[in-house]
């Protein structure tokens, strides 16, 4: 019943936050079996699959959540972050176009950085330029730039931004995504 579903959802969320994607997926699959129409379960399953490095499963769960009527801006933003991990230029463009941000700066970051998919060196330079621009403290802004920096191969910038948000990150799952945990970022994230 609801007690098991709640326990599995909270357990899955905790496991996401601690970087245990496989265990999170198991718990959230139990939650989905108990309530297949739960958009919340779809949200967390999408994040867990993204952390596990399975963008196709993450995008499928994102689509399922959208089909269930979950149009929260953070969920649409999650789809864009997952798409970056997929490396599929068409999927990235679609996800950037569908992402919904209340903040015009966040939308502008994505709209600008998506232009460099075919030119990673220019994308890295643009991500650095955007990161260096004066801006008020903004966790989501840093998350977006960190993901784009990682996508464009700038591990140093991605790690710098993640370190700056880690103490106050509302979604620890963001710190464990495959795109951010590969290569040089991994050692820094563990520290």
C-alpha angles and dihedrals in degrees: 000000000000094000092061092043092051092046092048093047093049091043090050091049091050092048090050090053092052095046098251098135099165094052090044091053091051092051093045093047087057088050091049091050089053094046113014092177096058111121089191090060089049090052093052094041089053091052092046092051090047090053089047089057095248105126095170092058090042092052091046090055090046090053090047090053091049090048088053088057101258104144100159111150092235091056092051088047089051089057089056092050090049091049090055088057091052093060089215106139094202092050090047091052092048092048094048089050091050096043113109121207127175088209117075091208091060092051091047091052091056094041090052100042095046088065091071101057091117094045113049095175091058089043090055091049092048092048089053091048091051093046091051094050113106110261136154116260105285124167096196091050090054092046091053094047092045091054093047091046090052090047090053092046100255099135093166094058093042092052093045091054094045091051089052093055101034098091093055103026110140090198111047088182088076090067093057103051114132093239089059098041100054126098121343095358092065097071091046093048091052089053 
